[in-house]
Structure formats: structure tokens, C-alpha cells
mmCIF file of C-alpha atoms in Angstrom:
data_model
loop_
_atom_site.group_PDB
_atom_site.id
_atom_site.type_symbol
_atom_site.label_atom_id
_atom_site.label_comp_id
_atom_site.label_asym_id
_atom_site.label_seq_id
_atom_site.Cartn_x
_atom_site.Cartn_y
_atom_site.Cartn_z
ATOM 1 C CA MET A 1 51.793 142.637 139.020
ATOM 2 C CA VAL A 2 54.614 141.599 140.801
ATOM 3 C CA VAL A 3 57.602 140.473 138.470
ATOM 4 C CA ARG A 4 60.823 138.477 140.171
ATOM 5 C CA ARG A 5 63.904 138.920 138.501
ATOM 6 C CA PRO A 6 66.457 136.013 139.043
ATOM 7 C CA THR A 7 69.387 137.227 141.376
ATOM 8 C CA GLN A 8 72.898 137.972 140.333
ATOM 9 C CA ASN A 9 74.058 136.196 143.517
ATOM 10 C CA SER A 10 76.619 133.746 143.419
ATOM 11 C CA GLU A 11 75.531 132.220 146.637
ATOM 12 C CA ASP A 12 72.096 131.361 145.519
ATOM 13 C CA SER A 13 73.061 129.541 142.129
ATOM 14 C CA ASP A 14 75.873 127.513 144.211
ATOM 15 C CA GLY A 15 73.107 126.336 146.404
ATOM 16 C CA ALA A 16 70.348 125.691 143.399
ATOM 17 C CA SER A 17 74.096 123.561 142.145
ATOM 18 C CA THR A 18 74.533 121.400 145.486
ATOM 19 C CA LEU A 19 71.072 120.827 145.704
ATOM 20 C CA ARG A 20 70.316 119.347 142.154
ATOM 21 C CA THR A 21 73.996 117.540 143.263
ATOM 22 C CA GLU A 22 72.223 116.354 146.001
ATOM 23 C CA ARG A 23 69.402 115.030 144.691
ATOM 24 C CA LEU A 24 70.959 113.591 141.080
ATOM 25 C CA LEU A 25 73.363 111.574 144.341
ATOM 26 C CA ARG A 26 70.150 110.241 145.611
ATOM 27 C CA ILE A 27 69.071 108.851 142.802
ATOM 28 C CA PHE A 28 71.989 107.382 141.063
ATOM 29 C CA PRO A 29 74.466 106.878 144.397
ATOM 30 C CA LEU A 30 77.969 107.480 143.398
ATOM 31 C CA PHE A 31 79.249 103.947 143.726
ATOM 32 C CA ARG A 32 76.645 103.197 141.790
ATOM 33 C CA ILE A 33 77.878 105.528 138.637
ATOM 34 C CA LEU A 34 81.351 104.675 139.295
ATOM 35 C CA ARG A 35 80.563 100.737 139.281
ATOM 36 C CA LEU A 36 78.615 101.017 135.893
ATOM 37 C CA ALA A 37 81.943 103.522 134.745
ATOM 38 C CA TRP A 38 83.969 100.091 135.711
ATOM 39 C CA LEU A 39 82.023 97.597 134.120
ATOM 40 C CA ILE A 40 82.389 99.666 130.523
ATOM 41 C CA GLY A 41 85.732 99.677 130.607
ATOM 42 C CA VAL A 42 86.395 96.101 131.380
ATOM 43 C CA VAL A 43 84.033 95.287 128.506
ATOM 44 C CA ALA A 44 85.897 97.930 126.020
ATOM 45 C CA VAL A 45 89.485 96.494 127.197
ATOM 46 C CA ILE A 46 87.414 92.983 126.539
ATOM 47 C CA VAL A 47 86.164 93.666 122.970
ATOM 48 C CA GLY A 48 89.384 95.430 122.144
ATOM 49 C CA SER A 49 91.456 92.885 123.550
ATOM 50 C CA LEU A 50 89.552 90.037 121.872
ATOM 51 C CA ALA A 51 89.181 92.359 117.993
ATOM 52 C CA PRO A 52 90.478 90.193 115.295
ATOM 53 C CA ALA A 53 93.629 92.262 113.456
ATOM 54 C CA GLN A 54 91.410 93.459 110.487
ATOM 55 C CA SER A 55 88.155 94.398 112.680
ATOM 56 C CA GLY A 56 86.889 98.373 113.258
ATOM 57 C CA VAL A 57 87.705 98.347 116.498
ATOM 58 C CA MET A 58 91.206 97.633 115.969
ATOM 59 C CA HIS A 59 91.052 99.877 112.809
ATOM 60 C CA LEU A 60 89.774 102.697 115.613
ATOM 61 C CA ILE A 61 92.615 101.898 118.059
ATOM 62 C CA ASP A 62 95.024 101.772 115.877
ATOM 63 C CA GLN A 63 93.865 105.792 114.267
ATOM 64 C CA GLY A 64 94.965 107.151 118.025
ATOM 65 C CA GLY A 65 98.787 106.787 116.872
ATOM 66 C CA ILE A 66 99.485 105.525 120.774
ATOM 67 C CA ASN A 67 101.989 102.902 121.762
ATOM 68 C CA ASP A 68 100.567 99.610 122.361
ATOM 69 C CA LYS A 69 102.113 99.323 125.819
ATOM 70 C CA VAL A 70 101.048 103.448 126.632
ATOM 71 C CA GLU A 71 97.413 101.883 126.162
ATOM 72 C CA HIS A 72 97.466 98.841 127.682
ATOM 73 C CA PHE A 73 99.257 101.075 130.866
ATOM 74 C CA THR A 74 96.501 103.621 131.079
ATOM 75 C CA ALA A 75 93.223 101.028 130.633
ATOM 76 C CA TYR A 76 94.809 98.945 133.233
ATOM 77 C CA ALA A 77 95.410 101.958 135.624
ATOM 78 C CA VAL A 78 91.866 103.600 135.102
ATOM 79 C CA LEU A 79 90.472 100.069 135.658
ATOM 80 C CA ALA A 80 92.196 99.801 139.252
ATOM 81 C CA ALA A 81 91.542 103.209 139.569
ATOM 82 C CA PHE A 82 87.795 102.765 140.133
ATOM 83 C CA PRO A 83 87.546 100.042 142.911
ATOM 84 C CA ASN A 84 89.906 102.183 144.674
ATOM 85 C CA LEU A 85 88.163 105.264 144.529
ATOM 86 C CA ARG A 86 84.882 103.729 146.577
ATOM 87 C CA SER A 87 87.017 100.886 148.920
ATOM 88 C CA SER A 88 89.523 102.160 151.390
ATOM 89 C CA ARG A 89 90.098 98.296 152.838
ATOM 90 C CA CYS A 90 92.819 96.104 151.805
ATOM 91 C CA ARG A 91 91.447 92.940 151.197
ATOM 92 C CA ARG A 92 89.186 94.509 148.404
ATOM 93 C CA ILE A 93 91.810 96.799 146.626
ATOM 94 C CA GLY A 94 94.256 93.536 146.770
ATOM 95 C CA ALA A 95 90.987 91.298 145.288
ATOM 96 C CA ALA A 96 90.345 93.875 142.070
ATOM 97 C CA MET A 97 94.071 93.864 141.600
ATOM 98 C CA ALA A 98 94.197 90.034 141.216
ATOM 99 C CA LEU A 99 90.805 90.103 139.204
ATOM 100 C CA LEU A 100 92.596 93.196 136.855
ATOM 101 C CA PHE A 101 95.906 91.078 136.503
ATOM 102 C CA LEU A 102 94.051 87.672 135.142
ATOM 103 C CA LEU A 103 91.974 89.787 133.363
ATOM 104 C CA GLY A 104 95.276 90.766 131.398
ATOM 105 C CA ALA A 105 96.425 87.412 131.294
ATOM 106 C CA ALA A 106 93.307 86.235 130.268
ATOM 107 C CA MET A 107 93.132 88.674 127.374
ATOM 108 C CA GLU A 108 96.667 88.034 126.426
ATOM 109 C CA VAL A 109 95.918 84.502 126.428
ATOM 110 C CA GLY A 110 92.808 85.319 124.464
ATOM 111 C CA GLN A 111 94.630 86.795 121.712
ATOM 112 C CA LEU A 112 96.254 83.677 120.534
ATOM 113 C CA PHE A 113 92.842 82.588 118.965
ATOM 114 C CA SER A 114 92.009 85.733 117.964
ATOM 115 C CA PRO A 115 92.830 86.399 114.018
ATOM 116 C CA GLY A 116 95.589 87.901 113.447
ATOM 117 C CA ARG A 117 96.549 88.673 116.806
ATOM 118 C CA THR A 118 99.691 87.621 118.982
ATOM 119 C CA CYS A 119 100.157 87.002 122.763
ATOM 120 C CA ASP A 120 102.255 89.109 124.268
ATOM 121 C CA TRP A 121 103.515 88.924 127.334
ATOM 122 C CA GLU A 122 105.054 92.672 127.555
ATOM 123 C CA ASP A 123 101.573 93.388 126.873
ATOM 124 C CA LEU A 124 101.104 91.700 130.413
ATOM 125 C CA LEU A 125 103.698 93.684 131.967
ATOM 126 C CA ALA A 126 102.675 97.029 131.205
ATOM 127 C CA ASP A 127 98.468 95.801 132.193
ATOM 128 C CA SER A 128 100.446 95.158 135.613
ATOM 129 C CA CYS A 129 102.298 98.519 136.086
ATOM 130 C CA GLY A 130 98.736 100.211 134.976
ATOM 131 C CA ILE A 131 96.929 98.453 137.624
ATOM 132 C CA LEU A 132 99.923 99.509 140.080
ATOM 133 C CA ALA A 133 99.820 102.488 139.125
ATOM 134 C CA GLY A 134 96.578 103.495 138.881
ATOM 135 C CA THR A 135 96.119 101.976 142.658
ATOM 136 C CA ALA A 136 99.469 103.769 144.278
ATOM 137 C CA LEU A 137 98.137 107.180 142.756
ATOM 138 C CA VAL A 138 94.150 106.615 144.027
ATOM 139 C CA ARG A 139 95.699 105.500 147.405
ATOM 140 C CA ILE A 140 98.243 108.733 147.382
ATOM 141 C CA LEU A 141 95.681 111.393 146.276
ATOM 142 C CA GLN A 142 93.451 109.692 149.319
ATOM 143 C CA ARG A 143 96.014 110.381 151.892
ATOM 144 C CA PHE A 144 97.050 113.708 151.022
ATOM 145 C CA THR A 145 93.355 114.280 151.275
ATOM 146 C CA PHE A 146 92.503 113.155 154.258
ATOM 147 C CA ASN A 147 95.789 114.919 155.601
ATOM 148 C CA LEU A 148 94.532 118.543 154.263
ATOM 149 C CA ALA A 149 91.152 117.471 156.173
ATOM 150 C CA ALA A 150 92.712 116.761 159.433
ATOM 151 C CA ASN A 151 94.736 119.604 159.411
ATOM 152 C CA GLY A 152 91.514 122.290 158.805
ATOM 153 C CA LEU A 153 92.964 122.967 155.085
ATOM 154 C CA ARG A 154 90.340 121.448 153.218
#
């Protein structure tokens, strides 16, 4: 009877981990995971934007103690970053930015019809700044990693 012990070689465990990751990406391609995460984020923004002021959702958001404008900036920066991770084509990026701006404007107008909520154009400004920042951050990181790869440092 031969008993085999698991190897302690880190290369073997890294290889197995890489193989598992490759199998998962074949089953769930990265672009589908990103698209699903983006859609969940859009739904969360819509629910958070249109929930009445006295709802449980708003109480949960308010417990974070984060400034309203910071919440808007961060949410839209993340939403703007996701489409940029997959596409580098300017038309798609521009369309995603326009779509997010229109979403922000629609949510602000929609708050006029939500009990206890008001339309605040400064929120739309925070949304717009977040869209620009999220897009710019991803583009800068893509350029940086491309330059590293071109110089053989990656």
C-alpha cells in the first residue's frame, strides 16, 4: 500500500488554483460576471434613489453616516468603471457615460414623486463627477498596465 502525501510545493498549489480559475472562467466568463455585477449595482442605485424617505432602505443607507454627495459620487464612479473594464472603444464608453448621466437625472426627477424625497441638482453634479472619475481611473490604470506590459515589466 502506497500512501501519497500532498506536496508542499507552492508551484503545485498555484497551478491547481490557476486551473480551477481557468475552469470557472470558462463556465462564467469574466464579462458576464462584470455585467451581472453592473446590473446589480444599477438596481441598487434605482432602489436607493426612489425609496421613500421613511423606508427601511433609507434608514439602512443613513446608518452608514456617509455624506449624501459622497454616496452619489462613489455609486456612479463604480457604475462607470465596470463597462470600462471590458471595453476600450470610445463609443461604448461614451454611451455608458451618457446612459449613467441620464439614469442619474431620471432618479433625481423620480425623487419628486417619492414621499419625503426632493430633487437635488447637486446630487446630479456628484453623479456626473463620479462618472468622470470612475471612467478616468480605469482608463489611467489600463494605460499604466499596458505600458508595463509593453516594457516587459508585467
